[in-house]
Every structure is written in C-alpha cells, then in structure tokens.
CSV table of C-alpha atoms in Angstrom, one decimal:
chain,number,residue,atom,x,y,z
A,711,MET,CA,-157.3,-137.8,-42.0
A,712,PRO,CA,-154.9,-136.8,-39.4
A,713,TYR,CA,-151.9,-139.5,-38.8
A,714,ILE,CA,-151.5,-140.3,-35.4
A,715,ARG,CA,-148.0,-141.6,-34.2
A,716,HIS,CA,-148.0,-143.8,-31.1
A,717,GLU,CA,-145.0,-142.8,-28.7
A,718,SER,CA,-142.7,-146.0,-27.8
A,719,LEU,CA,-143.1,-146.8,-24.5
A,720,PHE,CA,-139.2,-147.6,-24.1
A,721,SER,CA,-137.2,-145.6,-26.3
A,722,LEU,CA,-133.2,-146.1,-26.6
A,723,GLN,CA,-132.7,-143.4,-28.9
A,724,VAL,CA,-131.0,-141.1,-26.5
A,725,LEU,CA,-128.5,-143.8,-25.8
A,726,TYR,CA,-127.5,-144.9,-29.4
A,727,GLU,CA,-127.1,-141.2,-30.7
A,728,MET,CA,-124.3,-140.9,-27.9
A,729,GLU,CA,-121.0,-141.5,-28.7
A,730,GLN,CA,-119.7,-144.9,-28.1
A,731,LYS,CA,-117.5,-143.8,-25.2
A,732,ASP,CA,-120.5,-142.0,-23.4
A,733,ARG,CA,-123.0,-144.5,-24.3
A,734,PHE,CA,-120.9,-147.1,-22.4
A,735,LYS,CA,-120.0,-144.8,-19.6
A,736,ALA,CA,-123.5,-144.4,-18.8
A,737,ILE,CA,-124.5,-148.1,-18.8
A,738,PHE,CA,-121.8,-149.5,-17.0
A,739,SER,CA,-122.1,-146.4,-14.2
A,740,ALA,CA,-125.7,-148.0,-13.5
A,741,VAL,CA,-124.1,-151.4,-12.8
A,742,ASP,CA,-122.2,-152.1,-9.9
A,743,ILE,CA,-120.1,-155.0,-10.6
A,744,THR,CA,-118.5,-155.8,-7.0
A,745,PRO,CA,-120.6,-159.1,-6.3
A,746,ALA,CA,-119.2,-160.4,-10.0
A,747,LEU,CA,-115.7,-159.9,-9.1
A,748,ARG,CA,-116.3,-161.1,-5.6
A,749,ALA,CA,-117.1,-164.3,-7.4
A,750,VAL,CA,-114.6,-164.8,-9.9
A,751,ARG,CA,-111.5,-163.4,-7.5
A,752,LYS,CA,-109.0,-165.9,-5.9
A,753,LYS,CA,-109.7,-167.5,-3.0
A,754,SER,CA,-105.9,-168.3,-1.7
A,755,LEU,CA,-102.6,-166.1,-1.6
A,756,TYR,CA,-101.0,-169.4,-2.9
A,757,GLY,CA,-101.1,-170.6,-6.4
A,758,ALA,CA,-100.4,-169.0,-9.9
A,759,PRO,CA,-100.7,-165.3,-9.9
A,760,VAL,CA,-104.1,-164.0,-11.7
A,761,GLU,CA,-103.4,-162.3,-15.0
A,762,ALA,CA,-107.1,-161.8,-16.5
A,763,ASN,CA,-108.7,-158.4,-15.8
A,764,TYR,CA,-112.1,-159.6,-14.7
A,765,GLN,CA,-113.6,-156.0,-14.3
A,766,ALA,CA,-112.6,-155.1,-18.5
A,767,MET,CA,-114.1,-159.0,-18.9
A,768,VAL,CA,-117.7,-158.4,-17.2
A,769,TYR,CA,-117.9,-155.0,-18.7
A,770,SER,CA,-117.5,-156.5,-22.0
A,771,LEU,CA,-120.1,-159.1,-21.3
A,772,ILE,CA,-122.4,-156.3,-21.0
A,773,ALA,CA,-121.1,-154.6,-24.2
A,774,ARG,CA,-121.3,-157.8,-26.3
A,775,ILE,CA,-125.0,-157.7,-25.4
A,776,VAL,CA,-125.8,-153.8,-25.7
A,777,GLU,CA,-123.6,-154.5,-29.3
A,778,ARG,CA,-125.5,-157.7,-30.2
A,779,ILE,CA,-122.7,-159.5,-30.7
A,780,PRO,CA,-123.6,-162.9,-31.5
A,781,THR,CA,-120.8,-165.2,-29.8
A,782,ILE,CA,-117.6,-165.2,-27.4
A,783,LYS,CA,-115.4,-165.2,-30.4
A,784,ASP,CA,-116.8,-162.4,-32.4
A,785,LEU,CA,-116.4,-160.6,-29.0
A,786,ILE,CA,-112.9,-161.5,-28.9
A,787,LYS,CA,-112.5,-160.5,-32.5
A,788,ARG,CA,-114.1,-157.0,-31.8
A,789,LEU,CA,-111.5,-156.6,-29.0
A,790,ARG,CA,-108.5,-157.2,-31.0
A,791,GLU,CA,-109.5,-154.9,-34.1
A,792,ASP,CA,-111.8,-152.5,-32.6
A,793,ILE,CA,-109.3,-150.1,-30.1
A,794,LEU,CA,-111.7,-147.9,-29.2
A,795,PHE,CA,-114.2,-150.8,-28.0
A,796,ARG,CA,-111.6,-152.1,-26.3
A,797,LEU,CA,-110.5,-149.3,-24.4
A,798,ASP,CA,-114.1,-148.6,-23.7
A,799,CYS,CA,-114.5,-151.8,-21.9
A,800,GLY,CA,-111.6,-151.1,-19.5
A,801,PHE,CA,-108.8,-153.5,-21.6
A,802,THR,CA,-105.2,-151.1,-22.2
A,803,LEU,CA,-103.3,-151.8,-25.3
A,804,ALA,CA,-100.6,-153.1,-23.4
A,805,GLU,CA,-102.7,-155.9,-22.4
A,806,LYS,CA,-103.4,-159.4,-23.9
A,807,ILE,CA,-107.2,-160.2,-24.6
A,808,PRO,CA,-108.6,-163.1,-22.9
A,809,SER,CA,-109.2,-166.3,-24.6
A,810,ALA,CA,-112.4,-167.9,-25.1
A,811,ALA,CA,-111.3,-170.5,-22.8
A,812,SER,CA,-111.0,-167.5,-20.0
A,813,TYR,CA,-114.3,-166.3,-21.0
A,814,SER,CA,-115.9,-169.7,-20.4
A,815,ARG,CA,-114.1,-169.9,-16.8
A,816,LEU,CA,-115.5,-166.6,-15.9
A,817,ILE,CA,-119.1,-167.5,-16.7
A,818,LYS,CA,-118.8,-170.8,-15.0
A,819,LYS,CA,-118.1,-169.0,-12.0
A,820,ILE,CA,-120.4,-166.2,-12.3
A,821,SER,CA,-123.2,-169.0,-12.7
A,822,GLN,CA,-122.2,-170.8,-9.8
A,823,SER,CA,-122.9,-168.0,-7.7
A,824,GLU,CA,-125.5,-165.1,-6.9
A,825,ALA,CA,-124.0,-162.2,-8.4
A,826,LEU,CA,-125.8,-161.5,-11.5
A,827,GLU,CA,-129.1,-161.8,-9.2
A,828,GLN,CA,-127.5,-159.3,-6.6
A,829,MET,CA,-126.6,-157.2,-9.4
A,830,GLN,CA,-130.1,-157.0,-10.6
A,831,GLU,CA,-131.4,-156.2,-7.3
A,832,GLN,CA,-129.1,-153.2,-7.0
A,833,VAL,CA,-130.0,-151.8,-10.2
A,834,VAL,CA,-133.7,-152.3,-9.8
A,835,GLN,CA,-133.0,-150.6,-5.9
A,836,GLN,CA,-131.8,-147.6,-7.6
A,837,ALA,CA,-134.2,-146.9,-10.1
A,838,MET,CA,-136.7,-147.1,-7.5
A,839,THR,CA,-134.8,-144.3,-4.9
A,840,GLU,CA,-134.3,-142.2,-7.9
A,841,GLY,CA,-137.9,-142.3,-8.6
A,842,PHE,CA,-138.1,-144.0,-11.7
A,843,ILE,CA,-140.3,-147.1,-10.4
A,844,SER,CA,-143.5,-146.3,-9.0
A,845,ASP,CA,-145.7,-149.0,-10.8
A,846,ASP,CA,-149.1,-149.4,-8.7
A,847,THR,CA,-149.7,-152.7,-11.3
A,848,ILE,CA,-146.9,-155.5,-12.6
A,849,ALA,CA,-147.6,-158.2,-14.8
A,850,ILE,CA,-146.2,-161.4,-15.2
A,851,ASP,CA,-145.6,-163.7,-18.1
A,852,GLY,CA,-143.7,-166.4,-19.8
A,853,THR,CA,-141.9,-166.7,-22.7
A,854,PRO,CA,-140.4,-169.7,-24.6
A,855,ILE,CA,-136.4,-169.5,-25.2
A,856,GLU,CA,-135.0,-172.3,-27.6
A,857,ALA,CA,-131.9,-174.3,-26.3
A,858,ARG,CA,-128.6,-174.4,-28.5
A,859,ASP,CA,-128.8,-178.7,-28.9
A,860,GLN,CA,-131.2,-180.6,-30.1
A,861,ALA,CA,-133.0,-182.6,-27.8
A,862,PRO,CA,-132.0,-186.2,-27.4
A,863,ALA,CA,-133.3,-189.1,-28.7
A,864,LYS,CA,-136.5,-190.7,-26.3
A,865,PRO,CA,-135.1,-193.7,-25.1
A,866,GLU,CA,-137.0,-197.0,-25.9
A,867,GLN,CA,-139.0,-198.8,-23.5
A,868,GLU,CA,-137.4,-202.3,-23.0
A,869,GLU,CA,-140.6,-203.6,-20.9
A,870,LYS,CA,-143.8,-203.0,-21.6
A,871,PRO,CA,-145.9,-201.9,-17.9
A,872,LYS,CA,-147.7,-204.6,-16.4
A,873,PRO,CA,-151.6,-204.4,-16.5
A,874,LYS,CA,-153.4,-203.2,-13.8
A,875,LYS,CA,-155.5,-205.5,-11.6
A,876,ARG,CA,-159.1,-205.0,-12.5
A,877,GLY,CA,-162.1,-204.6,-10.0
A,878,ARG,CA,-162.6,-202.8,-7.0
A,879,LYS,CA,-159.5,-202.5,-4.2
A,880,SER,CA,-160.2,-203.7,-0.6
A,881,LYS,CA,-160.5,-201.5,2.1
A,882,ALA,CA,-157.2,-202.5,2.9
A,883,GLU,CA,-155.5,-202.5,-0.2
A,884,ARG,CA,-157.3,-199.1,-0.7
A,885,GLU,CA,-155.9,-197.7,2.5
A,886,ALA,CA,-152.0,-199.0,1.7
A,887,TRP,CA,-152.3,-197.6,-1.6
A,888,LEU,CA,-153.5,-193.8,0.1
A,889,ARG,CA,-150.4,-194.2,2.0
A,890,LYS,CA,-148.2,-195.1,-0.8
A,891,LYS,CA,-149.7,-192.2,-2.9
A,892,GLN,CA,-149.4,-189.8,-0.2
A,893,GLU,CA,-145.3,-190.9,0.5
A,894,GLU,CA,-144.9,-190.3,-3.5
A,895,GLU,CA,-146.4,-186.9,-3.1
A,896,GLU,CA,-144.6,-185.7,0.0
A,897,GLN,CA,-141.2,-186.6,-1.4
A,898,LYS,CA,-141.9,-185.0,-5.1
A,899,PRO,CA,-139.8,-181.9,-5.7
A,900,ILE,CA,-141.6,-178.7,-5.2
A,901,TYR,CA,-142.3,-178.2,-8.7
A,902,GLU,CA,-144.1,-181.6,-9.1
A,903,LYS,CA,-146.5,-181.0,-6.5
A,904,GLU,CA,-149.6,-178.8,-6.7
A,905,ILE,CA,-149.1,-174.7,-6.7
A,906,ALA,CA,-150.3,-174.7,-3.5
A,907,ALA,CA,-147.4,-176.3,-1.9
A,908,GLN,CA,-145.2,-172.9,-2.9
A,909,LEU,CA,-147.4,-170.8,-0.6
A,910,CYS,CA,-145.6,-172.4,2.6
A,911,GLN,CA,-142.0,-172.1,1.0
A,912,SER,CA,-139.5,-169.2,0.9
A,913,TYR,CA,-138.4,-167.4,-1.9
A,914,ASP,CA,-134.6,-168.8,-2.1
A,915,THR,CA,-136.2,-172.5,-1.5
A,916,LEU,CA,-138.4,-171.3,-4.8
A,917,ARG,CA,-135.8,-170.1,-6.7
A,918,ASN,CA,-133.4,-172.7,-5.8
A,919,GLU,CA,-135.1,-175.9,-6.2
A,920,MET,CA,-136.4,-174.0,-9.9
A,921,PRO,CA,-135.9,-176.8,-12.7
A,922,ARG,CA,-133.7,-175.7,-15.5
A,923,ALA,CA,-132.4,-178.9,-17.5
A,924,PRO,CA,-133.7,-178.0,-21.0
A,925,GLN,CA,-137.3,-179.9,-21.6
A,926,TRP,CA,-140.0,-180.0,-24.3
A,927,GLY,CA,-142.2,-177.3,-24.0
A,928,VAL,CA,-145.3,-176.5,-25.8
A,929,LYS,CA,-147.8,-173.6,-25.7
A,930,LYS,CA,-150.9,-172.3,-27.7
A,931,SER,CA,-150.3,-169.8,-30.0
A,932,SER,CA,-152.3,-166.7,-31.2
A,933,GLU,CA,-154.2,-169.0,-33.8
A,934,GLY,CA,-154.7,-171.9,-31.0
A,935,LYS,CA,-152.5,-174.1,-32.5
A,936,ASN,CA,-149.6,-175.9,-30.2
A,937,VAL,CA,-146.4,-174.4,-30.8
A,938,PHE,CA,-143.2,-177.0,-29.5
A,939,TRP,CA,-139.6,-176.2,-28.7
A,940,TYR,CA,-137.4,-177.5,-26.9
A,941,GLY,CA,-135.4,-175.5,-24.5
A,942,TYR,CA,-136.4,-173.4,-21.9
A,943,LYS,CA,-138.7,-170.4,-20.4
A,944,GLY,CA,-138.2,-167.2,-19.1
A,945,HIS,CA,-140.5,-165.7,-16.7
A,946,LEU,CA,-140.6,-162.0,-16.0
A,947,ALA,CA,-142.6,-159.6,-13.6
A,948,VAL,CA,-142.4,-156.3,-15.0
A,949,GLY,CA,-143.6,-152.6,-14.2
A,950,THR,CA,-146.3,-152.0,-16.7
A,951,ARG,CA,-145.5,-148.2,-16.8
A,952,SER,CA,-141.7,-148.2,-16.1
A,953,GLN,CA,-141.1,-151.4,-17.9
A,954,TYR,CA,-138.3,-152.4,-15.7
A,955,ILE,CA,-138.1,-155.8,-15.0
A,956,LEU,CA,-138.7,-156.5,-11.0
A,957,GLY,CA,-138.2,-160.4,-11.4
A,958,ALA,CA,-136.9,-162.7,-13.5
A,959,LEU,CA,-136.5,-166.5,-13.4
A,960,LEU,CA,-135.4,-169.4,-16.0
A,961,SER,CA,-136.8,-172.7,-15.9
A,962,SER,CA,-137.2,-175.8,-18.1
A,963,GLY,CA,-139.5,-175.2,-21.0
A,964,ASN,CA,-141.9,-178.0,-19.7
A,965,LEU,CA,-142.5,-176.0,-16.7
A,966,ASN,CA,-146.6,-174.7,-16.2
A,967,ASP,CA,-146.1,-171.0,-16.5
A,968,GLY,CA,-148.7,-170.9,-13.4
A,969,LYS,CA,-145.6,-172.5,-11.0
A,970,ALA,CA,-143.7,-169.3,-11.7
A,971,ALA,CA,-145.9,-166.9,-10.4
A,972,ILE,CA,-145.8,-167.4,-7.0
A,973,PRO,CA,-142.0,-167.2,-6.5
A,974,LEU,CA,-141.5,-164.2,-8.4
A,975,MET,CA,-144.0,-162.0,-6.5
A,976,LYS,CA,-142.1,-163.8,-3.5
A,977,GLY,CA,-139.2,-162.6,-4.7
A,978,ILE,CA,-140.5,-159.1,-5.3
A,979,MET,CA,-141.2,-158.8,-1.6
A,980,ALA,CA,-137.7,-160.2,-0.4
A,981,GLN,CA,-136.1,-158.0,-2.2
A,982,PHE,CA,-137.7,-154.6,-2.3
A,983,LYS,CA,-139.6,-154.5,0.9
A,984,SER,CA,-140.1,-150.6,0.2
A,985,TYR,CA,-142.5,-151.1,-3.0
A,986,SER,CA,-145.8,-152.3,-2.8
A,987,TYR,CA,-148.3,-152.4,-5.9
A,988,LYS,CA,-152.0,-152.6,-6.4
A,989,TYR,CA,-152.7,-154.9,-9.2
A,990,ALA,CA,-151.2,-158.0,-10.5
A,991,ALA,CA,-152.0,-158.4,-14.0
A,992,MET,CA,-151.6,-161.8,-15.7
A,993,ASP,CA,-153.3,-163.9,-18.3
A,994,ALA,CA,-155.6,-167.1,-18.2
A,995,GLY,CA,-152.4,-169.7,-17.6
A,996,TYR,CA,-152.2,-168.4,-14.2
A,997,ASP,CA,-156.0,-169.1,-13.0
A,998,TYR,CA,-155.4,-170.9,-10.1
A,999,GLU,CA,-156.3,-170.2,-6.6
A,1000,PRO,CA,-152.9,-170.3,-4.8
A,1001,ILE,CA,-151.7,-167.1,-7.0
A,1002,TYR,CA,-154.6,-165.4,-5.9
A,1003,LYS,CA,-153.9,-165.9,-2.4
A,1004,GLN,CA,-150.5,-164.8,-2.8
A,1005,VAL,CA,-151.6,-161.8,-4.3
A,1006,ARG,CA,-153.7,-161.0,-1.8
A,1007,SER,CA,-151.2,-161.4,1.1
A,1008,SER,CA,-148.9,-158.8,-0.8
A,1009,GLY,CA,-151.4,-156.8,-0.4
A,1010,ALA,CA,-152.7,-155.9,-3.9
A,1011,GLN,CA,-155.6,-157.6,-6.1
A,1012,ALA,CA,-155.3,-160.0,-8.7
A,1013,VAL,CA,-156.7,-159.4,-12.5
A,1014,ILE,CA,-156.3,-162.4,-13.8
A,1015,ALA,CA,-158.5,-163.8,-16.9
A,1016,TYR,CA,-160.6,-166.6,-16.2
A,1017,ASN,CA,-160.1,-170.1,-17.2
A,1018,ARG,CA,-163.5,-172.2,-17.6
A,1019,ARG,CA,-162.0,-175.5,-16.6
A,1020,ARG,CA,-165.4,-177.7,-17.9
A,1021,GLU,CA,-167.6,-175.9,-15.1
A,1022,PRO,CA,-171.3,-175.4,-15.6
A,1023,GLU,CA,-172.9,-172.0,-15.8
A,1024,LEU,CA,-174.1,-170.0,-12.9
A,1025,VAL,CA,-177.9,-169.8,-12.9
A,1026,GLY,CA,-178.4,-166.1,-11.9
A,1027,PHE,CA,-175.2,-164.7,-13.1
A,1028,ASP,CA,-173.8,-163.4,-16.4
A,1029,GLU,CA,-170.4,-164.7,-18.2
A,1030,HIS,CA,-168.7,-162.0,-15.6
A,1031,PHE,CA,-170.3,-163.5,-12.5
A,1032,ALA,CA,-172.2,-160.5,-11.9
A,1033,PRO,CA,-175.9,-161.3,-10.9
A,1034,THR,CA,-178.5,-160.7,-13.1
A,1035,CYS,CA,-182.0,-159.4,-12.7
A,1036,VAL,CA,-185.6,-161.2,-13.1
A,1037,ARG,CA,-185.2,-160.0,-17.0
A,1038,GLU,CA,-181.4,-161.6,-17.1
A,1039,HIS,CA,-180.1,-158.0,-17.1
A,1040,ALA,CA,-176.3,-157.9,-15.5
A,1041,TYR,CA,-176.1,-155.5,-12.5
A,1042,ARG,CA,-173.3,-153.0,-12.7
A,1043,TYR,CA,-170.4,-152.8,-10.8
A,1044,ASP,CA,-170.4,-149.6,-8.7
A,1045,SER,CA,-167.4,-149.8,-5.9
A,1046,TYR,CA,-165.3,-151.6,-3.3
A,1047,ASP,CA,-165.2,-151.6,0.4
A,1048,PRO,CA,-161.8,-152.6,1.6
A,1049,LYS,CA,-163.0,-152.8,5.0
A,1050,TYR,CA,-165.5,-155.7,4.4
A,1051,GLU,CA,-163.6,-157.0,1.0
A,1052,THR,CA,-167.2,-156.8,-0.8
A,1053,ILE,CA,-167.6,-155.3,-3.8
A,1054,LYS,CA,-171.2,-153.4,-4.7
A,1055,TYR,CA,-173.1,-154.4,-7.7
A,1056,VAL,CA,-176.3,-151.7,-8.5
A,1057,ARG,CA,-179.2,-151.8,-10.6
A,1058,PRO,CA,-178.6,-151.9,-14.7
A,1059,LYS,CA,-179.7,-149.1,-17.0
A,1060,GLU,CA,-182.2,-151.4,-18.3
A,1061,CYS,CA,-184.4,-151.3,-14.9
A,1062,GLN,CA,-185.1,-147.7,-15.4
A,1063,ASN,CA,-188.3,-148.4,-18.0
A,1064,CYS,CA,-188.7,-151.9,-16.1
A,1065,PRO,CA,-192.4,-152.6,-14.8
A,1066,LEU,CA,-190.7,-155.1,-12.7
A,1067,ALA,CA,-188.4,-152.2,-10.8
A,1068,GLN,CA,-190.5,-151.5,-8.0
A,1069,ASP,CA,-191.5,-155.3,-7.5
A,1070,SER,CA,-190.1,-157.3,-4.6
A,1071,LEU,CA,-188.2,-159.7,-7.0
A,1072,CYS,CA,-185.9,-156.7,-8.3
A,1073,GLN,CA,-183.1,-155.7,-5.8
A,1074,LYS,CA,-181.4,-152.9,-6.2
A,1075,VAL,CA,-178.1,-153.3,-4.5
A,1076,TYR,CA,-176.1,-156.4,-4.5
A,1077,LYS,CA,-172.9,-157.0,-2.2
A,1078,MET,CA,-170.5,-159.8,-3.0
A,1079,LYS,CA,-167.5,-160.7,-0.7
A,1080,ILE,CA,-164.3,-161.7,-2.9
A,1081,THR,CA,-163.6,-163.9,-0.4
A,1082,ILE,CA,-166.8,-166.2,-1.4
A,1083,ASP,CA,-164.6,-167.3,-4.6
A,1084,LEU,CA,-161.4,-166.0,-5.3
A,1085,ARG,CA,-161.7,-167.0,-8.6
A,1086,LYS,CA,-164.7,-165.4,-9.8
A,1087,TYR,CA,-164.6,-162.1,-7.9
A,1088,SER,CA,-161.9,-159.1,-7.9
A,1089,ALA,CA,-161.7,-155.8,-7.2
A,1090,PRO,CA,-162.7,-154.0,-9.6
A,1091,ALA,CA,-165.2,-156.7,-10.4
A,1092,ARG,CA,-164.8,-158.4,-13.7
A,1093,GLY,CA,-165.6,-157.3,-16.9
A,1094,SER,CA,-165.7,-153.9,-15.4
A,1095,LYS,CA,-164.3,-151.2,-17.5
A,1096,SER,CA,-161.8,-150.4,-14.4
A,1097,TRP,CA,-160.9,-154.1,-14.9
A,1098,LYS,CA,-160.7,-154.1,-18.4
A,1099,GLU,CA,-158.2,-151.2,-18.1
A,1100,VAL,CA,-155.9,-152.9,-15.6
A,1101,ALA,CA,-156.0,-156.1,-17.5
A,1102,LYS,CA,-154.7,-154.1,-20.7
A,1103,LYS,CA,-151.5,-153.0,-19.0
A,1104,ARG,CA,-150.6,-156.8,-19.2
A,1105,SER,CA,-149.6,-156.4,-22.9
A,1106,ALA,CA,-146.2,-154.4,-21.3
A,1107,VAL,CA,-144.7,-157.8,-20.1
A,1108,GLU,CA,-145.2,-159.1,-23.7
A,1109,ARG,CA,-143.4,-155.9,-25.0
A,1110,VAL,CA,-140.6,-156.1,-23.0
A,1111,ASN,CA,-140.2,-159.9,-23.9
A,1112,ALA,CA,-140.2,-158.8,-27.4
A,1113,TYR,CA,-137.4,-156.5,-26.6
A,1114,LEU,CA,-135.5,-158.9,-24.6
A,1115,LYS,CA,-135.4,-161.4,-27.9
A,1116,GLU,CA,-135.4,-158.7,-30.8
A,1117,TYR,CA,-132.7,-156.3,-29.7
A,1118,PHE,CA,-131.0,-158.3,-25.9
A,1119,GLN,CA,-130.0,-161.9,-27.7
A,1120,LEU,CA,-132.8,-163.7,-25.3
A,1121,ASN,CA,-132.9,-166.0,-28.4
A,1122,ASN,CA,-129.3,-166.5,-28.5
A,1123,VAL,CA,-128.3,-169.2,-25.6
A,1124,ARG,CA,-125.0,-170.4,-26.2
A,1125,HIS,CA,-124.8,-172.5,-23.3
A,1126,ARG,CA,-125.8,-176.3,-23.3
A,1127,THR,CA,-126.4,-176.4,-19.3
A,1128,GLY,CA,-129.4,-174.9,-17.5
A,1129,GLN,CA,-127.0,-173.2,-15.1
A,1130,LYS,CA,-125.1,-171.4,-18.0
A,1131,ALA,CA,-128.3,-170.7,-19.5
A,1132,LYS,CA,-129.2,-168.9,-16.4
A,1133,ALA,CA,-126.4,-166.9,-16.2
A,1134,HIS,CA,-127.2,-165.8,-19.8
A,1135,PHE,CA,-130.8,-165.2,-19.0
A,1136,ASN,CA,-129.7,-163.3,-16.1
A,1137,LEU,CA,-126.9,-161.3,-18.3
A,1138,VAL,CA,-129.8,-160.1,-20.6
A,1139,THR,CA,-131.9,-158.9,-18.0
A,1140,LEU,CA,-129.6,-157.2,-16.2
A,1141,THR,CA,-128.4,-155.4,-19.2
A,1142,TYR,CA,-131.7,-154.3,-20.1
A,1143,ASN,CA,-132.6,-152.9,-16.6
A,1144,ALA,CA,-129.0,-151.2,-16.8
A,1145,MET,CA,-129.8,-149.6,-19.9
A,1146,LYS,CA,-133.6,-148.4,-19.1
A,1147,LEU,CA,-131.5,-147.0,-15.8
A,1148,ALA,CA,-129.1,-145.0,-17.7
A,1149,ASN,CA,-131.9,-143.8,-20.4
A,1150,ASP,CA,-134.1,-142.5,-17.6
A,1151,ARG,CA,-131.1,-140.5,-15.9
A,1152,LEU,CA,-130.0,-139.0,-19.6
A,1153,ASN,CA,-133.9,-138.1,-20.1
A,1154,GLN,CA,-134.4,-136.6,-16.7
A,1155,GLN,CA,-131.0,-134.4,-17.3
A,1156,HIS,CA,-132.4,-133.4,-20.5
A,1157,GLN,CA,-135.3,-132.4,-19.0
A,1158,ALA,CA,-134.0,-130.8,-16.5
A,1159,GLN,CA,-131.5,-128.7,-19.1
A,1160,ALA,CA,-134.8,-127.6,-21.1
A,1161,ALA,CA,-136.6,-126.0,-17.5
C-alpha cells in the first residue's frame, strides 16, 4: 500500500530555515508600522523628551509572537542577553532596553487607537495587489479564548423578584406593556438586539460597539458536550485557498457566533472594495436569515449548514429540501439561473425504469426560486456535490484557528481588560498575515529562480 503524504497548506519551513536576521527582515518588510508610530508619538513640543525607541519596540512585539516568547519580561530578558536578537529588532548596543512599564504604556497607547487594524488592512491589501489572494470562497467561524484572570464571584440576589400577576392583561395594560417592551428593545445595545438589526448599521458602528469584556462562554464540543470558559471569543473570516485572515474581531465569550458574521462581511466590503467572493461557508451556528441577506448583498451565495429549530418535515421534499417524485425519490440538482435566481432540479435516476415516468403525476423538471426561503435554497443546491465541495472548504478557518493557538500565542492573553486583549488578538492576526505574505514572497522568488 503506497504512503500518501498530504501537503501542508501553510508551511513556514522556508522562513524558519533562514537565519534569524533574514527571517525578521522578511517579516518586518511585510508590515508598515507607521500607524503604530503615529499613535505613540509625542503630541506636543513641550514636556520631557521621548527616549524610547518605539520603532524597535513595535518590531520586538512582533518578534515576540514569531519566536513564541510567552511574556514581556521574557522578551526583555531575551533582548538583554541575546545581542543578535537585540540588533535584529532595531535596538543599538548603546541603547537601554525599555522596561516592562514602557512596554505597558506602549501597548496601552496602541490599544486605544486603530493602528493595528490599519496595519492589518495594509498587509492584506498588499497581498491582494501582489496576487496572493484570489479566493472565491471565504470561511467564517469563532474560537474560544480564555482570559488570564478567574471569573468574579456571582453576586447574590438580595431581593427575590416579585411574582407576576396571574391572569390575562386587560387591553389597556397589554398596550402599555407592548409600548414598554418596544422602548426597552430600542434602548438595547446593537448586539443585544436581533441579528436583523445589524443590516442597517455601518461596519464602524458594529466594530466599535462590539462587547469585549471577559464573560462566561459555552460551546458544544465534537462529542456534543457543553464546554465552558471565561474570557473572549475570536471571530475570523479566512480565504479558504490562500488562508489569509481577511477579517478578525474579538468579542466577549458569551456573544453568539452568528452576531459576528455580518460585521466581518461588512468589514471585508468596506476595507477591500476591489475584492469579491462567490461563496461564504459557515457552520450551523450561523443559520440565520439576516446572514443570508448580507451574503446576497455582497454578491455571493451562502453555503451554511442547516439548523433545524423544531421545524416539521416538509411533505414532498427530502432532507435537503429537494422535491421528490411520487415514489419519494429526490430530484437531482442540475443548474442555477442567476438572472431569475432559480435552481433547476431534474428527474432522479430511479425514474428511468419507473412505470410512472410517462404519467402526468411525474414532473420532468422543477424550478425553485431561492428567494422563497433563503435558508432552505441556495446555489448550488443543498446536498448537491458542488454544495458539499464548497462546504468542505470551511475547514480552512478551523485550521487557521488552530495555527493561531498553537504557534502564535492566541491562547496566551496576558491582559486583564478587553481593550488590551483586543490589541493582543490584533497583533497575533497581524503577525500571522505578515508571515504568510513573507512566506509567499519567498516561495515566489524560489520559483522564479528555479524557472
């Protein structure tokens, strides 16, 4: 039996075979740190002069992720003891290595700005310009991230809630109750409302109002058991072929995965106007009609696993909502007509030898408009071979989540506030994309030399 070796979709072997100086040079050249320097520079001519080498400090934070250095104290120790590492990060031998407090102030200033998001956008835009991102499918998923601190103790309720008044409300009481409920719904934050409320909001609003305080989160494991953690949740939109991170958001651990899909897709549309994709692949946790509408507004088709919510079975349709014949054989998906937004089903193979094939009860072709129910009908049709091939590509985002946790310290959040945890998350995703771009450039150079 021959041994088949599966090729890794994301290999950093080329980078790690290089010398440290050349490796850092390739990675740092992929990142423009001007937004970060702009965020930490001195605003006034007055006051004490700035002695810290902010450029080298920013590069050392990226090098910390690359070299998997767990803490800032270990980074400072490495800078003091390893002269080559110190020089590669941009510090000179005459300079004093910044203290942990200096790094803390730097991270605080960066976390209060949008510098890391701007740097991330520039890296992805550069990768698109150089032709490394040409994915026709994006995959979206969330991953749990544990916080550094333990969850605070749950406060005890001093007073028991008053029992509700029994019986039917009068007409006046019901109208007053409905008005009060509507007012409370309107005053809720955007992420406490229904997902449909996000459709009319801008990307900046959705990004800025996303809750980031650490909270208890729960998620079902592959065994069907509930897994609890206290902390955050990272949401990624990944190109399935190139495996670049096209969108990244950090939220509280208790946020529903489906409430991060629309902000991610709106972010891709707002930041990369020249980029378009054909399919958006997600798991059953994103099976909400507003998400399908957002995918359609992006000019793409949603490939989302169906999540049955106590819905009765449809008579005359199979489990994938394809029509069935009199003998309950499912019709086969044939094609999609984008002009009329209809999917075409043809007779099943079992009808070739069926005695009812020429009967009026047996219809040759079925055409269904996907706008009848966006959750049930998509192009390609659910259950078809094309649909399954696109759905398999969703594993790319799970693979990237595993890379970030295993090799890029995504699980090593050393900050207590959601704002600084967001900076760590953005720094991790930025470093990942920068290494991906550097790796693709090196592979392109090797291929050109070999040719």
